[in-house]
Amino acid sequence: RRVGSTVPTTSSSSRPLAAAGDTPEALTPASEQPPPAPAVVAPAEPASPNQPEAAQVDSDGYQCTQVLRGHTGSVLCLQYEGNLLISGSSDSKVRLWDLSTGECLHILDKHHEAVLHLRFHNNVLVTCSKDRNIAVWDMGPYPRDIQLRTLLTGHRAAVNVVDFDERYIVSASGDRTIKVWKTDTSITTPVRTLSGHRRGIACLQYRAPYVVSGSSDFTIRIWDIETGVCFRVLEGHDELVRCIRFDGKRIVSGAYDGKIKVWDLKAALNPRSRTNQLCIRTLHEHTGRVFRLQFDDFQIVSSSHDDSILIWDFTQLDSDSAASQDDEAGAAENDDGFVNDEAAAAAAQQPPNNATRRPPAPPGAGGGPSQAAAPQRSPH
């Protein structure tokens, strides 16, 4: 289903349609799943009050119920839970909003450049920026009670995405690396650096014990968070991989080639799997770059530079279907907040860790592969 015509905001969170990050539960957390009628965060003049506006209903019956005004630059990321929405912008500000009133509760201004991504849960907020820093914030019982705990520094280019749980914060950058930090910030240096991507990293999801990342080298990598081992390299996209989600069974990726690919996670973790067993579906309905997506057992929701949001019925997809392979030639400049500043990144490229170990079972799945080997590549 195609939902109206919209200009998708960018980030990776709770709203791939306009959000940043996600904290997984069984599949995708309720706070991260596509809302039937999400509020829209739009750039506006800072002096404009959040006055109620007449509801706008498109031809599909979806209704915009509220417009939150305050950011003076593009809104690049957001996440919401209950009545609390947190947004980050190219104006370098993070804003906390009360969705019940439309009031801006707090403005955080510790970043010096665009806020590219954010994630929050369990009274902890993590933000990252083009300024190469990661800010960790402690949130009190009321959103107004929020304090900067620390700044994590170490990346050598813009930090494009973060994700975290109670144990680790995981960040990815245009410097081609993924860094792993302690969430309690008892130490403020990375406990591990995952190297292997040949170009900047645009997206990732962390769900213990795995990190799955997508890069402008057109590949997807599956990592072990504890050892830094790369289990598998998935190849098949023809442009930068911009968004990635996974659960206990599947990985779903979206890229600037306009395609969405569904991968078999269990097969990818099994070194005995043939490469033609890994990509199980390719969906090519978008006519522009795919910016964000989310999925559960029943549907995939994706947003694109073609100004559309598509809702795919997971239960009706033809497993044998493969969409057309015609590609969209992407523009040189990224207009969705992703920064691929490799010239500023002096980090040396390192080969993937080829240590042999048995991969743990996927989250929510019983058992695991009997063997492991060096990262396997898929041509799909």
Short mmCIF file of C-alpha atoms in Angstrom, two decimals:
data_model
loop_
_atom_site.label_atom_id
_atom_site.label_comp_id
_atom_site.label_asym_id
_atom_site.label_seq_id
_atom_site.Cartn_x
_atom_site.Cartn_y
_atom_site.Cartn_z
CA ARG A 1 0.00 0.00 0.00
CA ARG A 2 1.24 3.46 -0.89
CA VAL A 3 0.51 6.06 1.77
CA GLY A 4 -0.10 9.42 0.16
CA SER A 5 2.79 11.63 -0.76
CA THR A 6 5.16 12.61 1.98
CA VAL A 7 8.65 13.93 2.46
CA PRO A 8 10.36 11.37 4.73
CA THR A 9 12.51 12.65 7.54
CA THR A 10 15.73 10.83 8.18
CA SER A 11 17.47 8.98 10.96
CA SER A 12 17.37 5.50 12.18
CA SER A 13 15.40 5.23 15.28
CA SER A 14 12.14 4.56 16.40
CA ARG A 15 10.57 5.75 13.21
CA PRO A 16 12.33 4.73 10.09
CA LEU A 17 9.80 6.90 8.38
CA ALA A 18 11.24 9.77 10.37
CA ALA A 19 13.13 8.44 13.25
CA ALA A 20 16.21 7.21 14.90
CA GLY A 21 17.09 3.92 16.46
CA ASP A 22 15.16 1.12 18.09
CA THR A 23 15.33 -1.08 21.10
CA PRO A 24 14.31 -4.60 20.21
CA GLU A 25 11.92 -6.67 22.18
CA ALA A 26 10.57 -9.87 20.68
CA LEU A 27 10.63 -8.27 17.26
CA THR A 28 10.42 -4.52 17.00
CA PRO A 29 9.45 -2.58 20.12
CA ALA A 30 6.02 -1.05 20.25
CA SER A 31 7.58 2.39 20.45
CA GLU A 32 9.50 1.64 17.25
CA GLN A 33 6.72 0.19 15.14
CA PRO A 34 5.18 2.34 12.40
CA PRO A 35 2.34 4.38 13.91
CA PRO A 36 -1.02 4.55 12.18
CA ALA A 37 -0.93 8.35 12.35
CA PRO A 38 2.39 9.69 13.52
CA ALA A 39 2.91 13.30 14.45
CA VAL A 40 4.95 15.24 11.95
CA VAL A 41 8.00 17.21 13.01
CA ALA A 42 8.72 19.99 10.58
CA PRO A 43 11.30 22.77 10.40
CA ALA A 44 9.80 26.12 11.14
CA GLU A 45 10.48 29.55 12.40
CA PRO A 46 11.57 29.42 16.04
CA ALA A 47 9.13 32.13 17.01
CA SER A 48 6.09 30.24 15.77
CA PRO A 49 3.95 28.90 18.63
CA ASN A 50 2.56 25.38 18.48
CA GLN A 51 -0.97 26.41 17.71
CA PRO A 52 -3.51 23.70 16.82
CA GLU A 53 -3.98 23.39 13.10
CA ALA A 54 -6.82 22.08 11.03
CA ALA A 55 -6.49 18.34 10.47
CA GLN A 56 -5.29 17.41 7.01
CA VAL A 57 -6.57 14.17 5.54
CA ASP A 58 -5.05 12.65 2.41
CA SER A 59 -6.77 10.44 -0.13
CA ASP A 60 -5.84 7.31 1.84
CA GLY A 61 -7.55 8.53 4.99
CA TYR A 62 -4.35 9.15 6.96
CA GLN A 63 -4.64 12.28 9.05
CA CYS A 64 -1.95 14.67 10.25
CA THR A 65 -3.09 15.62 13.74
CA GLN A 66 -0.31 17.88 14.93
CA VAL A 67 2.69 19.88 13.72
CA LEU A 68 5.53 20.58 16.17
CA ARG A 69 7.45 23.76 15.41
CA GLY A 70 10.75 24.92 16.79
CA HIS A 71 13.71 23.45 14.94
CA THR A 72 15.40 25.87 12.57
CA GLY A 73 16.99 23.17 10.40
CA SER A 74 16.04 19.84 8.87
CA VAL A 75 14.72 17.27 11.32
CA LEU A 76 17.08 14.33 10.82
CA CYS A 77 16.03 11.90 13.53
CA LEU A 78 13.37 11.25 16.14
CA GLN A 79 11.98 8.67 18.50
CA TYR A 80 8.85 8.67 20.59
CA GLU A 81 7.41 6.70 23.46
CA GLY A 82 4.02 7.50 24.92
CA ASN A 83 3.64 11.28 24.92
CA LEU A 84 7.38 11.96 24.84
CA LEU A 85 8.99 12.65 21.47
CA ILE A 86 12.68 13.52 21.08
CA SER A 87 13.98 14.99 17.83
CA GLY A 88 17.40 15.94 16.47
CA SER A 89 18.13 18.47 13.76
CA SER A 90 20.72 19.96 11.46
CA ASP A 91 20.44 23.05 13.70
CA SER A 92 22.57 21.01 16.19
CA LYS A 93 19.74 20.95 18.75
CA VAL A 94 17.89 18.10 20.41
CA ARG A 95 14.32 18.91 21.45
CA LEU A 96 12.02 17.06 23.85
CA TRP A 97 8.29 17.41 23.12
CA ASP A 98 5.06 16.63 24.95
CA LEU A 99 2.78 15.12 22.30
CA SER A 100 -0.33 15.68 24.43
CA THR A 101 0.15 19.45 24.29
CA GLY A 102 2.67 20.08 21.51
CA GLU A 103 4.89 21.88 24.02
CA CYS A 104 8.68 21.82 23.68
CA LEU A 105 9.83 20.69 27.13
CA HIS A 106 13.58 21.02 26.77
CA ILE A 107 16.31 21.99 24.30
CA LEU A 108 19.70 20.24 24.46
CA ASP A 109 22.54 22.11 22.78
CA LYS A 110 25.80 20.29 23.55
CA HIS A 111 26.46 19.26 19.95
CA HIS A 112 28.21 21.72 17.65
CA GLU A 113 26.98 20.35 14.34
CA ALA A 114 24.00 18.42 12.96
CA VAL A 115 22.47 15.76 15.22
CA LEU A 116 22.35 12.72 12.94
CA HIS A 117 20.82 10.05 15.16
CA LEU A 118 19.43 9.39 18.63
CA ARG A 119 18.11 6.57 20.80
CA PHE A 120 16.50 6.56 24.22
CA HIS A 121 15.12 4.02 26.68
CA ASN A 122 15.29 3.25 30.39
CA ASN A 123 15.91 6.92 31.22
CA VAL A 124 19.05 7.07 29.08
CA LEU A 125 19.33 9.14 25.89
CA VAL A 126 22.22 8.74 23.44
CA THR A 127 22.75 11.23 20.63
CA CYS A 128 25.42 11.43 17.91
CA SER A 129 26.49 14.15 15.58
CA LYS A 130 28.45 15.32 12.61
CA ASP A 131 30.80 16.84 15.21
CA ARG A 132 32.13 13.25 15.72
CA ASN A 133 30.89 13.08 19.32
CA ILE A 134 28.41 10.84 21.12
CA ALA A 135 26.52 12.39 24.03
CA VAL A 136 25.09 10.24 26.83
CA TRP A 137 22.29 11.86 28.84
CA ASP A 138 20.53 10.84 32.06
CA MET A 139 16.80 11.48 32.03
CA GLY A 140 14.96 11.99 35.32
CA PRO A 141 11.36 11.04 36.09
CA TYR A 142 10.26 14.13 34.17
CA PRO A 143 11.62 14.95 30.72
CA ARG A 144 12.68 18.38 31.92
CA ASP A 145 15.13 16.67 34.30
CA ILE A 146 17.87 15.70 31.89
CA GLN A 147 21.60 16.01 32.45
CA LEU A 148 24.60 15.38 30.23
CA ARG A 149 26.55 12.48 31.72
CA THR A 150 29.51 12.38 29.34
CA LEU A 151 30.74 12.89 25.80
CA LEU A 152 32.30 9.87 24.09
CA THR A 153 35.02 10.79 21.62
CA GLY A 154 37.14 8.61 19.38
CA HIS A 155 35.58 8.54 15.93
CA ARG A 156 37.50 10.39 13.24
CA ALA A 157 34.50 11.37 11.13
CA ALA A 158 30.79 12.08 11.59
CA VAL A 159 28.96 9.56 13.79
CA ASN A 160 26.00 8.53 11.66
CA VAL A 161 24.13 6.11 13.92
CA VAL A 162 23.99 4.78 17.49
CA ASP A 163 22.19 1.95 19.23
CA PHE A 164 22.46 0.62 22.76
CA ASP A 165 21.19 -1.64 25.51
CA GLU A 166 21.95 -1.93 29.22
CA ARG A 167 25.46 -3.20 28.49
CA TYR A 168 26.83 -1.60 25.35
CA ILE A 169 26.52 1.54 23.22
CA VAL A 170 27.37 0.85 19.57
CA SER A 171 28.24 3.67 17.17
CA ALA A 172 29.06 3.74 13.46
CA SER A 173 30.85 6.43 11.52
CA GLY A 174 32.06 7.71 8.19
CA ASP A 175 35.52 6.66 9.37
CA ARG A 176 34.56 3.06 8.36
CA THR A 177 34.52 1.74 11.93
CA ILE A 178 32.00 0.58 14.52
CA LYS A 179 32.94 1.31 18.11
CA VAL A 180 31.61 -0.46 21.20
CA TRP A 181 31.37 1.46 24.49
CA LYS A 182 30.23 0.61 28.01
CA THR A 183 26.71 1.96 28.59
CA ASP A 184 27.51 2.76 32.21
CA THR A 185 30.42 4.89 30.87
CA SER A 186 32.60 3.65 33.73
CA ILE A 187 35.27 3.92 31.06
CA THR A 188 34.95 6.46 28.27
CA THR A 189 37.18 4.78 25.71
CA PRO A 190 35.89 2.11 23.30
CA VAL A 191 36.11 -1.45 24.58
CA ARG A 192 36.22 -2.72 21.00
CA THR A 193 36.44 -1.45 17.43
CA LEU A 194 34.91 -3.43 14.56
CA SER A 195 36.76 -2.86 11.29
CA GLY A 196 36.14 -4.33 7.86
CA HIS A 197 33.85 -2.04 5.88
CA ARG A 198 35.71 -0.42 3.02
CA ARG A 199 33.73 2.83 3.10
CA GLY A 200 31.67 4.85 5.58
CA ILE A 201 28.94 3.11 7.58
CA ALA A 202 25.43 4.50 7.14
CA CYS A 203 23.28 2.29 9.38
CA LEU A 204 23.32 -0.43 12.00
CA GLN A 205 21.18 -2.26 14.50
CA TYR A 206 22.49 -3.81 17.69
CA ARG A 207 20.61 -6.68 19.25
CA ALA A 208 22.74 -8.82 21.51
CA PRO A 209 24.79 -10.72 20.58
CA TYR A 210 24.75 -9.32 17.03
CA VAL A 211 25.45 -6.07 15.28
CA VAL A 212 24.28 -5.76 11.66
CA SER A 213 25.67 -2.83 9.68
CA GLY A 214 25.21 -1.34 6.21
CA SER A 215 27.74 0.76 4.34
CA SER A 216 28.42 2.89 1.31
CA ASP A 217 30.62 -0.01 0.15
CA PHE A 218 27.22 -1.59 -0.81
CA THR A 219 27.60 -4.44 1.72
CA ILE A 220 25.98 -5.63 4.93
CA ARG A 221 28.05 -7.20 7.70
CA ILE A 222 27.00 -9.35 10.64
CA TRP A 223 29.24 -9.05 13.72
CA ASP A 224 29.60 -10.65 17.14
CA ILE A 225 29.47 -7.83 19.71
CA GLU A 226 31.67 -9.69 22.22
CA THR A 227 34.55 -10.70 19.96
CA GLY A 228 34.36 -8.38 16.97
CA VAL A 229 34.23 -11.37 14.61
CA CYS A 230 32.45 -10.72 11.30
CA PHE A 231 30.36 -13.81 10.56
CA ARG A 232 29.16 -12.91 7.09
CA VAL A 233 29.31 -10.24 4.39
CA LEU A 234 26.06 -9.92 2.41
CA GLU A 235 26.37 -8.50 -1.09
CA GLY A 236 23.57 -7.67 -3.50
CA HIS A 237 22.72 -3.99 -3.27
CA ASP A 238 24.04 -1.76 -6.05
CA GLU A 239 24.25 1.44 -4.02
CA LEU A 240 24.82 2.63 -0.46
CA VAL A 241 22.91 0.57 2.13
CA ARG A 242 20.99 3.22 4.05
CA CYS A 243 18.77 1.30 6.50
CA ILE A 244 18.88 -2.09 8.18
CA ARG A 245 16.60 -3.97 10.57
CA PHE A 246 16.68 -7.55 11.84
CA ASP A 247 14.87 -9.91 14.18
CA GLY A 248 15.47 -13.55 15.10
CA LYS A 249 14.80 -14.80 11.57
CA ARG A 250 15.40 -12.12 8.97
CA ILE A 251 17.41 -9.08 8.00
CA VAL A 252 15.64 -6.42 5.94
CA SER A 253 17.76 -3.81 4.19
CA GLY A 254 17.03 -0.73 2.10
CA ALA A 255 19.45 1.11 -0.17
CA TYR A 256 19.95 4.00 -2.52
CA ASP A 257 19.33 1.59 -5.43
CA GLY A 258 15.63 1.78 -4.52
CA LYS A 259 15.54 -1.86 -3.47
CA ILE A 260 14.50 -3.58 -0.26
CA LYS A 261 16.06 -6.99 0.34
CA VAL A 262 14.99 -9.67 2.79
CA TRP A 263 17.77 -11.98 4.00
CA ASP A 264 17.64 -15.24 5.94
CA LEU A 265 19.52 -14.54 9.18
CA LYS A 266 19.85 -18.16 10.24
CA ALA A 267 21.28 -19.11 6.85
CA ALA A 268 23.68 -16.16 6.98
CA LEU A 269 25.01 -17.37 10.34
CA ASN A 270 25.53 -20.90 9.04
CA PRO A 271 28.89 -21.16 7.22
CA ARG A 272 27.56 -24.17 5.32
CA SER A 273 24.82 -22.11 3.65
CA ARG A 274 25.23 -21.46 -0.04
CA THR A 275 25.25 -17.85 -1.11
CA ASN A 276 22.09 -18.35 -3.19
CA GLN A 277 20.21 -19.25 0.01
CA LEU A 278 20.78 -15.91 1.71
CA CYS A 279 18.67 -13.29 -0.11
CA ILE A 280 15.12 -14.62 -0.13
CA ARG A 281 13.24 -11.61 -1.56
CA THR A 282 13.97 -8.41 -3.45
CA LEU A 283 11.30 -5.70 -3.48
CA HIS A 284 11.65 -2.88 -6.01
CA GLU A 285 8.62 -0.62 -6.00
CA HIS A 286 10.26 2.59 -4.82
CA THR A 287 11.50 4.86 -7.60
CA GLY A 288 13.98 6.69 -5.38
CA ARG A 289 16.45 6.01 -2.60
CA VAL A 290 15.11 4.03 0.34
CA PHE A 291 15.80 5.99 3.53
CA ARG A 292 14.07 4.13 6.38
CA LEU A 293 12.21 0.93 7.09
CA GLN A 294 10.70 -1.12 9.91
CA PHE A 295 9.10 -4.53 9.91
CA ASP A 296 7.40 -7.15 12.04
CA ASP A 297 5.87 -10.55 11.26
CA PHE A 298 3.11 -9.00 9.17
CA GLN A 299 4.37 -5.95 7.31
CA ILE A 300 7.30 -3.88 6.15
CA VAL A 301 6.97 -0.09 6.18
CA SER A 302 9.48 1.84 4.06
CA SER A 303 10.04 5.49 3.15
CA SER A 304 11.89 6.87 0.18
CA HIS A 305 13.22 9.90 -1.64
CA ASP A 306 10.31 9.35 -4.07
CA ASP A 307 8.10 11.08 -1.43
CA SER A 308 6.19 7.91 -0.58
CA ILE A 309 5.72 5.54 2.32
CA LEU A 310 5.00 1.96 1.24
CA ILE A 311 3.40 -0.69 3.42
CA TRP A 312 4.23 -4.20 2.30
CA ASP A 313 2.16 -7.22 3.37
CA PHE A 314 4.76 -9.70 4.62
CA THR A 315 2.20 -12.51 4.60
CA GLN A 316 1.37 -12.04 0.90
CA LEU A 317 4.80 -11.44 -0.59
CA ASP A 318 5.64 -13.92 -3.30
CA SER A 319 8.77 -15.68 -2.10
CA ASP A 320 9.79 -16.35 -5.67
CA SER A 321 9.35 -12.79 -6.86
CA ALA A 322 12.36 -10.74 -7.81
CA ALA A 323 11.84 -7.15 -8.81
CA SER A 324 13.31 -5.49 -11.82
CA GLN A 325 16.99 -4.75 -11.71
CA ASP A 326 16.89 -1.29 -13.26
CA ASP A 327 18.76 1.12 -11.03
CA GLU A 328 18.35 4.74 -10.15
CA ALA A 329 21.47 6.80 -10.58
CA GLY A 330 21.94 8.50 -7.23
CA ALA A 331 22.98 12.10 -6.91
CA ALA A 332 26.39 12.83 -5.53
CA GLU A 333 25.14 14.75 -2.54
CA ASN A 334 23.33 13.16 0.39
CA ASP A 335 20.25 15.14 1.37
CA ASP A 336 18.94 12.88 4.14
CA GLY A 337 21.35 13.68 6.96
CA PHE A 338 23.79 10.84 6.31
CA VAL A 339 27.38 12.09 6.28
CA ASN A 340 30.00 10.10 4.39
CA ASP A 341 32.99 12.26 5.22
CA GLU A 342 35.73 9.83 4.35
CA ALA A 343 38.23 12.48 3.43
CA ALA A 344 38.25 13.54 7.05
CA ALA A 345 38.58 9.98 8.26
CA ALA A 346 42.20 8.92 8.54
CA ALA A 347 41.38 5.58 10.09
CA ALA A 348 43.33 2.80 8.41
CA GLN A 349 41.26 0.08 6.78
CA GLN A 350 41.69 -3.28 8.54
CA PRO A 351 40.74 -6.69 7.21
CA PRO A 352 37.88 -8.50 8.93
CA ASN A 353 38.71 -10.75 11.83
CA ASN A 354 38.77 -14.28 10.48
CA ALA A 355 38.82 -16.00 13.84
CA THR A 356 36.91 -19.25 13.84
CA ARG A 357 34.17 -19.57 16.41
CA ARG A 358 30.67 -20.87 16.72
CA PRO A 359 28.08 -18.12 16.26
CA PRO A 360 25.51 -17.91 19.04
CA ALA A 361 21.88 -18.53 18.17
CA PRO A 362 19.97 -15.56 16.72
CA PRO A 363 17.86 -13.61 19.22
CA GLY A 364 14.63 -15.44 19.85
CA ALA A 365 15.76 -18.54 17.98
CA GLY A 366 16.69 -21.90 19.35
CA GLY A 367 20.02 -23.49 18.56
CA GLY A 368 22.74 -22.20 16.28
CA PRO A 369 25.03 -23.30 13.49
CA SER A 370 27.37 -26.14 14.27
CA GLN A 371 30.43 -24.46 12.75
CA ALA A 372 31.79 -21.01 11.94
CA ALA A 373 34.38 -19.81 9.53
CA ALA A 374 35.73 -16.66 7.99
CA PRO A 375 33.08 -14.17 6.81
CA GLN A 376 31.21 -15.51 3.80
CA ARG A 377 30.16 -13.28 0.94
CA SER A 378 26.86 -13.35 -0.88
CA PRO A 379 26.54 -12.21 -4.49
CA HIS A 380 22.79 -11.63 -4.18
#
